[in-house]
Amino acid sequence: MEAGSNSHIDKRLEITQGDITQLEVDAIVNAANSSLLGGGGVDGAIHRAAGPELLQFNKTLHGCETGEAKLSPGFNLKAKYVISTVGPVWRGGNNNEDQLLANCYSNSLKLAKENDISSIAFPSISTGVYGFPFERAAKIALKTTQAYLSKNSSFGKIILITFSTDDYNTLTHLAKQKL
Ligand code: AR6
């Protein structure tokens, strides 16, 4: 699949490939660490694109627990908001990683709803530095977001964005299967 591909799984769930910092949505989700003060990967990219005000603002949030989510303005991003969530570090799969990852998606969506956000983009939380196997994480992302959309008929759109083409192909393949 070429860069810039995208697929609509249903009218309100889109899978795409690229850089989350470029998306024009109400909120982009950051795969942060518990300090909320920046890092590498998608976190570093979001802080660079949002500008130093994001770090200054996040200092007022006093961190975030694994599976929880916190809201910040988008500053220089096209997105109005950044929702930071902290994914679980993969420790073999028997340490509540699946539930904690599902919580990242559902708590981010809960925060979105509370703040009149109706379009949101998620990166593949925990699947980089934190080592969560991509396919297992992708199934959780699909299941949680699809369940949310089916219960929230007025929510606008969820985008799942992957950075690599391989991840994009895996995610679209899984999305076409019945989970
Ligand atoms: N747009 C979309 N996805 C991206 C981008 C981007 N610009 N950059 C990377 N990804 P990671 P984690 C993908 O490591 O595993 C940070 O240092 C990447 O290919 O960013 O949750 C934090 O501060 C991968 O699929 O997040 C934490 O310390 C996915 O984003 C720690 O890493 C997540 O990879 C969090 O680790």
PDB file of C-alpha atoms and ligand atoms in Angstrom:
ATOM      1  CA  MET A   1       0.000   0.000   0.000  1.00  0.00           C
ATOM      2  CA  GLU A   2       1.352   3.465  -0.848  1.00  0.00           C
ATOM      3  CA  ALA A   3       2.009   6.215   1.676  1.00  0.00           C
ATOM      4  CA  GLY A   4      -1.031   8.382   2.243  1.00  0.00           C
ATOM      5  CA  SER A   5      -3.448   5.475   1.934  1.00  0.00           C
ATOM      6  CA  ASN A   6      -6.637   5.399   3.849  1.00  0.00           C
ATOM      7  CA  SER A   7      -9.610   3.133   4.363  1.00  0.00           C
ATOM      8  CA  HIS A   8     -13.047   3.678   5.817  1.00  0.00           C
ATOM      9  CA  ILE A   9     -14.037   0.798   8.016  1.00  0.00           C
ATOM     10  CA  ASP A  10     -17.397   2.299   8.640  1.00  0.00           C
ATOM     11  CA  LYS A  11     -18.562   5.810   7.943  1.00  0.00           C
ATOM     12  CA  ARG A  12     -17.046   7.123  11.160  1.00  0.00           C
ATOM     13  CA  LEU A  13     -13.917   4.971  11.560  1.00  0.00           C
ATOM     14  CA  GLU A  14     -11.008   5.691   9.254  1.00  0.00           C
ATOM     15  CA  ILE A  15      -7.605   4.055   9.076  1.00  0.00           C
ATOM     16  CA  THR A  16      -4.825   6.082   7.611  1.00  0.00           C
ATOM     17  CA  GLN A  17      -1.052   6.216   7.401  1.00  0.00           C
ATOM     18  CA  GLY A  18       1.143   9.228   8.040  1.00  0.00           C
ATOM     19  CA  ASP A  19       2.081  11.854  10.584  1.00  0.00           C
ATOM     20  CA  ILE A  20      -0.537  12.528  13.247  1.00  0.00           C
ATOM     21  CA  THR A  21       0.725  16.090  13.779  1.00  0.00           C
ATOM     22  CA  GLN A  22      -0.595  17.061  10.333  1.00  0.00           C
ATOM     23  CA  LEU A  23      -4.198  16.022  10.893  1.00  0.00           C
ATOM     24  CA  GLU A  24      -7.023  18.536  11.003  1.00  0.00           C
ATOM     25  CA  VAL A  25      -9.246  17.037  13.652  1.00  0.00           C
ATOM     26  CA  ASP A  26     -10.639  18.385  16.910  1.00  0.00           C
ATOM     27  CA  ALA A  27      -8.126  16.355  18.927  1.00  0.00           C
ATOM     28  CA  ILE A  28      -5.066  14.226  18.377  1.00  0.00           C
ATOM     29  CA  VAL A  29      -4.089  11.679  21.003  1.00  0.00           C
ATOM     30  CA  ASN A  30      -0.529  11.533  22.268  1.00  0.00           C
ATOM     31  CA  ALA A  31       1.103   8.278  23.386  1.00  0.00           C
ATOM     32  CA  ALA A  32       2.822   9.984  26.296  1.00  0.00           C
ATOM     33  CA  ASN A  33       4.648   8.871  29.421  1.00  0.00           C
ATOM     34  CA  SER A  34       3.382   9.510  32.934  1.00  0.00           C
ATOM     35  CA  SER A  35       5.280  12.803  33.288  1.00  0.00           C
ATOM     36  CA  LEU A  36       3.423  14.351  30.300  1.00  0.00           C
ATOM     37  CA  LEU A  37       6.591  16.380  29.769  1.00  0.00           C
ATOM     38  CA  GLY A  38       7.596  14.997  26.384  1.00  0.00           C
ATOM     39  CA  GLY A  39       9.738  12.169  25.074  1.00  0.00           C
ATOM     40  CA  GLY A  40      10.598  10.450  21.794  1.00  0.00           C
ATOM     41  CA  GLY A  41       8.396   8.850  19.125  1.00  0.00           C
ATOM     42  CA  VAL A  42       4.998  10.356  18.512  1.00  0.00           C
ATOM     43  CA  ASP A  43       5.264  12.282  21.797  1.00  0.00           C
ATOM     44  CA  GLY A  44       8.375  14.112  20.577  1.00  0.00           C
ATOM     45  CA  ALA A  45       6.743  14.846  17.215  1.00  0.00           C
ATOM     46  CA  ILE A  46       3.618  16.278  18.854  1.00  0.00           C
ATOM     47  CA  HIS A  47       5.613  18.495  21.228  1.00  0.00           C
ATOM     48  CA  ARG A  48       7.745  19.795  18.346  1.00  0.00           C
ATOM     49  CA  ALA A  49       4.709  20.588  16.212  1.00  0.00           C
ATOM     50  CA  ALA A  50       2.639  22.084  19.039  1.00  0.00           C
ATOM     51  CA  GLY A  51       5.492  24.293  20.273  1.00  0.00           C
ATOM     52  CA  PRO A  52       6.963  24.863  23.744  1.00  0.00           C
ATOM     53  CA  GLU A  53       3.631  26.048  25.165  1.00  0.00           C
ATOM     54  CA  LEU A  54       2.504  22.426  25.293  1.00  0.00           C
ATOM     55  CA  LEU A  55       5.277  21.565  27.729  1.00  0.00           C
ATOM     56  CA  GLN A  56       4.526  24.652  29.824  1.00  0.00           C
ATOM     57  CA  PHE A  57       0.832  23.752  29.937  1.00  0.00           C
ATOM     58  CA  ASN A  58       1.476  20.106  30.729  1.00  0.00           C
ATOM     59  CA  LYS A  59       3.526  21.067  33.769  1.00  0.00           C
ATOM     60  CA  THR A  60       0.229  22.196  35.311  1.00  0.00           C
ATOM     61  CA  LEU A  61      -1.353  18.746  34.803  1.00  0.00           C
ATOM     62  CA  HIS A  62       0.840  16.918  37.339  1.00  0.00           C
ATOM     63  CA  GLY A  63       1.311  13.780  35.288  1.00  0.00           C
ATOM     64  CA  CYS A  64      -1.015  10.989  34.256  1.00  0.00           C
ATOM     65  CA  GLU A  65      -1.490   7.376  35.351  1.00  0.00           C
ATOM     66  CA  THR A  66      -1.240   4.486  32.903  1.00  0.00           C
ATOM     67  CA  GLY A  67      -4.573   4.055  31.111  1.00  0.00           C
ATOM     68  CA  GLU A  68      -5.796   7.545  32.028  1.00  0.00           C
ATOM     69  CA  ALA A  69      -6.030  10.619  29.763  1.00  0.00           C
ATOM     70  CA  LYS A  70      -5.574  14.378  30.139  1.00  0.00           C
ATOM     71  CA  LEU A  71      -6.517  17.332  27.922  1.00  0.00           C
ATOM     72  CA  SER A  72      -4.316  20.190  26.644  1.00  0.00           C
ATOM     73  CA  PRO A  73      -4.807  22.875  24.001  1.00  0.00           C
ATOM     74  CA  GLY A  74      -3.266  22.136  20.579  1.00  0.00           C
ATOM     75  CA  PHE A  75      -1.264  25.385  20.440  1.00  0.00           C
ATOM     76  CA  ASN A  76       0.487  25.461  17.004  1.00  0.00           C
ATOM     77  CA  LEU A  77      -1.101  22.207  15.820  1.00  0.00           C
ATOM     78  CA  LYS A  78      -3.955  22.109  13.344  1.00  0.00           C
ATOM     79  CA  ALA A  79      -5.856  20.124  15.977  1.00  0.00           C
ATOM     80  CA  LYS A  80      -7.625  22.175  18.663  1.00  0.00           C
ATOM     81  CA  TYR A  81      -6.632  19.785  21.442  1.00  0.00           C
ATOM     82  CA  VAL A  82      -4.081  17.203  22.441  1.00  0.00           C
ATOM     83  CA  ILE A  83      -5.337  14.344  24.570  1.00  0.00           C
ATOM     84  CA  SER A  84      -2.390  12.690  26.288  1.00  0.00           C
ATOM     85  CA  THR A  85      -2.741   9.130  27.411  1.00  0.00           C
ATOM     86  CA  VAL A  86      -0.177   6.782  28.903  1.00  0.00           C
ATOM     87  CA  GLY A  87      -0.084   3.302  27.440  1.00  0.00           C
ATOM     88  CA  PRO A  88       1.147   0.257  29.344  1.00  0.00           C
ATOM     89  CA  VAL A  89       4.731  -0.909  28.956  1.00  0.00           C
ATOM     90  CA  TRP A  90       4.632  -4.457  27.531  1.00  0.00           C
ATOM     91  CA  ARG A  91       5.796  -6.905  30.191  1.00  0.00           C
ATOM     92  CA  GLY A  92       4.876 -10.202  28.525  1.00  0.00           C
ATOM     93  CA  GLY A  93       1.094  -9.840  28.338  1.00  0.00           C
ATOM     94  CA  ASN A  94       0.011 -11.117  31.757  1.00  0.00           C
ATOM     95  CA  ASN A  95       0.281  -7.846  33.609  1.00  0.00           C
ATOM     96  CA  ASN A  96      -3.064  -6.290  32.690  1.00  0.00           C
ATOM     97  CA  GLU A  97      -1.577  -4.742  29.558  1.00  0.00           C
ATOM     98  CA  ASP A  98      -4.674  -5.437  27.410  1.00  0.00           C
ATOM     99  CA  GLN A  99      -7.084  -3.792  29.840  1.00  0.00           C
ATOM    100  CA  LEU A 100      -4.802  -0.816  30.411  1.00  0.00           C
ATOM    101  CA  LEU A 101      -4.467  -0.274  26.672  1.00  0.00           C
ATOM    102  CA  ALA A 102      -8.256  -0.472  26.210  1.00  0.00           C
ATOM    103  CA  ASN A 103      -8.567   2.097  29.018  1.00  0.00           C
ATOM    104  CA  CYS A 104      -6.332   4.493  27.065  1.00  0.00           C
ATOM    105  CA  TYR A 105      -8.784   4.457  24.164  1.00  0.00           C
ATOM    106  CA  SER A 106     -11.949   4.597  26.242  1.00  0.00           C
ATOM    107  CA  ASN A 107     -10.710   7.277  28.657  1.00  0.00           C
ATOM    108  CA  SER A 108      -9.503   9.429  25.742  1.00  0.00           C
ATOM    109  CA  LEU A 109     -12.920   9.108  24.109  1.00  0.00           C
ATOM    110  CA  LYS A 110     -14.669   9.905  27.389  1.00  0.00           C
ATOM    111  CA  LEU A 111     -12.585  13.073  27.726  1.00  0.00           C
ATOM    112  CA  ALA A 112     -13.375  13.957  24.112  1.00  0.00           C
ATOM    113  CA  LYS A 113     -17.083  13.657  24.715  1.00  0.00           C
ATOM    114  CA  GLU A 114     -16.912  15.774  27.881  1.00  0.00           C
ATOM    115  CA  ASN A 115     -15.216  18.543  25.881  1.00  0.00           C
ATOM    116  CA  ASP A 116     -17.432  18.581  22.782  1.00  0.00           C
ATOM    117  CA  ILE A 117     -14.706  17.046  20.664  1.00  0.00           C
ATOM    118  CA  SER A 118     -16.247  15.114  17.832  1.00  0.00           C
ATOM    119  CA  SER A 119     -13.299  14.103  15.678  1.00  0.00           C
ATOM    120  CA  ILE A 120     -10.223  12.430  17.113  1.00  0.00           C
ATOM    121  CA  ALA A 121      -7.107  10.676  15.833  1.00  0.00           C
ATOM    122  CA  PHE A 122      -5.209   7.954  17.696  1.00  0.00           C
ATOM    123  CA  PRO A 123      -1.664   6.782  17.055  1.00  0.00           C
ATOM    124  CA  SER A 124      -0.845   3.120  17.795  1.00  0.00           C
ATOM    125  CA  ILE A 125      -0.453   3.592  21.538  1.00  0.00           C
ATOM    126  CA  SER A 126       2.268   1.500  23.268  1.00  0.00           C
ATOM    127  CA  THR A 127       3.467  -0.186  20.059  1.00  0.00           C
ATOM    128  CA  GLY A 128       6.747   1.738  19.754  1.00  0.00           C
ATOM    129  CA  VAL A 129       9.129   2.246  22.674  1.00  0.00           C
ATOM    130  CA  TYR A 130       6.671   0.525  25.059  1.00  0.00           C
ATOM    131  CA  GLY A 131       6.911  -2.722  23.059  1.00  0.00           C
ATOM    132  CA  PHE A 132       3.261  -3.839  22.845  1.00  0.00           C
ATOM    133  CA  PRO A 133       2.908  -6.280  19.896  1.00  0.00           C
ATOM    134  CA  PHE A 134       1.284  -4.353  17.064  1.00  0.00           C
ATOM    135  CA  GLU A 135      -1.356  -6.869  16.032  1.00  0.00           C
ATOM    136  CA  ARG A 136      -2.585  -7.461  19.564  1.00  0.00           C
ATOM    137  CA  ALA A 137      -2.720  -3.709  20.194  1.00  0.00           C
ATOM    138  CA  ALA A 138      -4.500  -3.093  16.888  1.00  0.00           C
ATOM    139  CA  LYS A 139      -7.288  -5.540  17.790  1.00  0.00           C
ATOM    140  CA  ILE A 140      -7.829  -3.676  21.054  1.00  0.00           C
ATOM    141  CA  ALA A 141      -7.851  -0.309  19.261  1.00  0.00           C
ATOM    142  CA  LEU A 142     -10.418  -1.545  16.731  1.00  0.00           C
ATOM    143  CA  LYS A 143     -12.652  -3.214  19.292  1.00  0.00           C
ATOM    144  CA  THR A 144     -12.678  -0.270  21.698  1.00  0.00           C
ATOM    145  CA  THR A 145     -13.267   2.404  19.064  1.00  0.00           C
ATOM    146  CA  GLN A 146     -15.951   0.410  17.253  1.00  0.00           C
ATOM    147  CA  ALA A 147     -17.771  -0.239  20.532  1.00  0.00           C
ATOM    148  CA  TYR A 148     -17.615   3.453  21.353  1.00  0.00           C
ATOM    149  CA  LEU A 149     -19.018   4.519  17.981  1.00  0.00           C
ATOM    150  CA  SER A 150     -21.866   2.052  18.205  1.00  0.00           C
ATOM    151  CA  LYS A 151     -22.894   3.490  21.591  1.00  0.00           C
ATOM    152  CA  ASN A 152     -22.347   7.147  20.647  1.00  0.00           C
ATOM    153  CA  SER A 153     -24.297   7.829  17.496  1.00  0.00           C
ATOM    154  CA  SER A 154     -23.611  11.579  17.537  1.00  0.00           C
ATOM    155  CA  PHE A 155     -19.804  11.249  17.683  1.00  0.00           C
ATOM    156  CA  GLY A 156     -18.271  12.444  14.418  1.00  0.00           C
ATOM    157  CA  LYS A 157     -15.178  10.514  13.458  1.00  0.00           C
ATOM    158  CA  ILE A 158     -12.327   8.397  14.822  1.00  0.00           C
ATOM    159  CA  ILE A 159      -9.097   8.068  12.848  1.00  0.00           C
ATOM    160  CA  LEU A 160      -6.558   5.341  13.624  1.00  0.00           C
ATOM    161  CA  ILE A 161      -3.264   6.491  12.143  1.00  0.00           C
ATOM    162  CA  THR A 162      -0.215   4.297  11.707  1.00  0.00           C
ATOM    163  CA  PHE A 163       3.255   5.592  11.001  1.00  0.00           C
ATOM    164  CA  SER A 164       4.514   2.669   8.927  1.00  0.00           C
ATOM    165  CA  THR A 165       3.070   1.082   5.819  1.00  0.00           C
ATOM    166  CA  ASP A 166       3.407  -2.396   7.358  1.00  0.00           C
ATOM    167  CA  ASP A 167       1.323  -1.339  10.348  1.00  0.00           C
ATOM    168  CA  TYR A 168      -1.232   0.226   8.010  1.00  0.00           C
ATOM    169  CA  ASN A 169      -1.559  -3.017   6.060  1.00  0.00           C
ATOM    170  CA  THR A 170      -1.905  -5.093   9.238  1.00  0.00           C
ATOM    171  CA  LEU A 171      -4.520  -2.775  10.688  1.00  0.00           C
ATOM    172  CA  THR A 172      -6.670  -2.617   7.553  1.00  0.00           C
ATOM    173  CA  HIS A 173      -6.476  -6.399   7.223  1.00  0.00           C
ATOM    174  CA  LEU A 174      -7.619  -6.884  10.834  1.00  0.00           C
ATOM    175  CA  ALA A 175     -10.368  -4.314  10.462  1.00  0.00           C
ATOM    176  CA  LYS A 176     -11.917  -6.295   7.632  1.00  0.00           C
ATOM    177  CA  GLN A 177     -12.088  -9.412   9.785  1.00  0.00           C
ATOM    178  CA  LYS A 178     -14.757  -9.889  12.392  1.00  0.00           C
ATOM    179  CA  LEU A 179     -13.028  -9.295  15.710  1.00  0.00           C
TER     180      LEU A 179
HETATM  181  N1  AR6 B   1       2.527  10.096  13.725  1.00  0.00           N
HETATM  182  C1  AR6 B   1       1.873   8.922  13.911  1.00  0.00           C
HETATM  183  N2  AR6 B   1       2.426   7.862  14.547  1.00  0.00           N
HETATM  184  C2  AR6 B   1       3.703   7.980  14.952  1.00  0.00           C
HETATM  185  C3  AR6 B   1       4.461   9.161  14.780  1.00  0.00           C
HETATM  186  C4  AR6 B   1       3.810  10.263  14.140  1.00  0.00           C
HETATM  187  N3  AR6 B   1       4.424  11.424  13.940  1.00  0.00           N
HETATM  188  N4  AR6 B   1       5.702   8.957  15.311  1.00  0.00           N
HETATM  189  C5  AR6 B   1       5.734   7.699  15.777  1.00  0.00           C
HETATM  190  N5  AR6 B   1       4.533   7.097  15.564  1.00  0.00           N
HETATM  191  P1  AR6 B   1       5.863   5.527  20.523  1.00  0.00           P
HETATM  192  P2  AR6 B   1       4.759   4.234  22.937  1.00  0.00           P
HETATM  193  C6  AR6 B   1       4.086   5.734  15.928  1.00  0.00           C
HETATM  194  O1  AR6 B   1       7.194   4.937  20.785  1.00  0.00           O
HETATM  195  O2  AR6 B   1       5.146   2.892  22.438  1.00  0.00           O
HETATM  196  C7  AR6 B   1       7.768   8.247  24.101  1.00  0.00           C
HETATM  197  O3  AR6 B   1       9.110   8.545  24.357  1.00  0.00           O
HETATM  198  C8  AR6 B   1       5.136   4.683  16.115  1.00  0.00           C
HETATM  199  O4  AR6 B   1       5.546   4.145  14.851  1.00  0.00           O
HETATM  200  O5  AR6 B   1       5.793   6.940  20.101  1.00  0.00           O
HETATM  201  O6  AR6 B   1       3.372   4.422  23.506  1.00  0.00           O
HETATM  202  C9  AR6 B   1       6.863   8.651  25.254  1.00  0.00           C
HETATM  203  O7  AR6 B   1       7.330   9.818  25.915  1.00  0.00           O
HETATM  204  C10 AR6 B   1       4.396   3.647  16.943  1.00  0.00           C
HETATM  205  O8  AR6 B   1       3.621   2.788  16.106  1.00  0.00           O
HETATM  206  O9  AR6 B   1       4.901   5.410  21.838  1.00  0.00           O
HETATM  207  C11 AR6 B   1       6.909   7.458  26.148  1.00  0.00           C
HETATM  208  O10 AR6 B   1       8.027   7.474  26.998  1.00  0.00           O
HETATM  209  C12 AR6 B   1       3.420   4.495  17.766  1.00  0.00           C
HETATM  210  O11 AR6 B   1       3.471   5.805  17.198  1.00  0.00           O
HETATM  211  C13 AR6 B   1       7.012   6.315  25.184  1.00  0.00           C
HETATM  212  O12 AR6 B   1       7.631   6.841  24.016  1.00  0.00           O
HETATM  213  C14 AR6 B   1       3.746   4.584  19.249  1.00  0.00           C
HETATM  214  O13 AR6 B   1       5.157   4.614  19.433  1.00  0.00           O
HETATM  215  C15 AR6 B   1       5.659   5.768  24.804  1.00  0.00           C
HETATM  216  O14 AR6 B   1       5.837   4.642  24.016  1.00  0.00           O
END
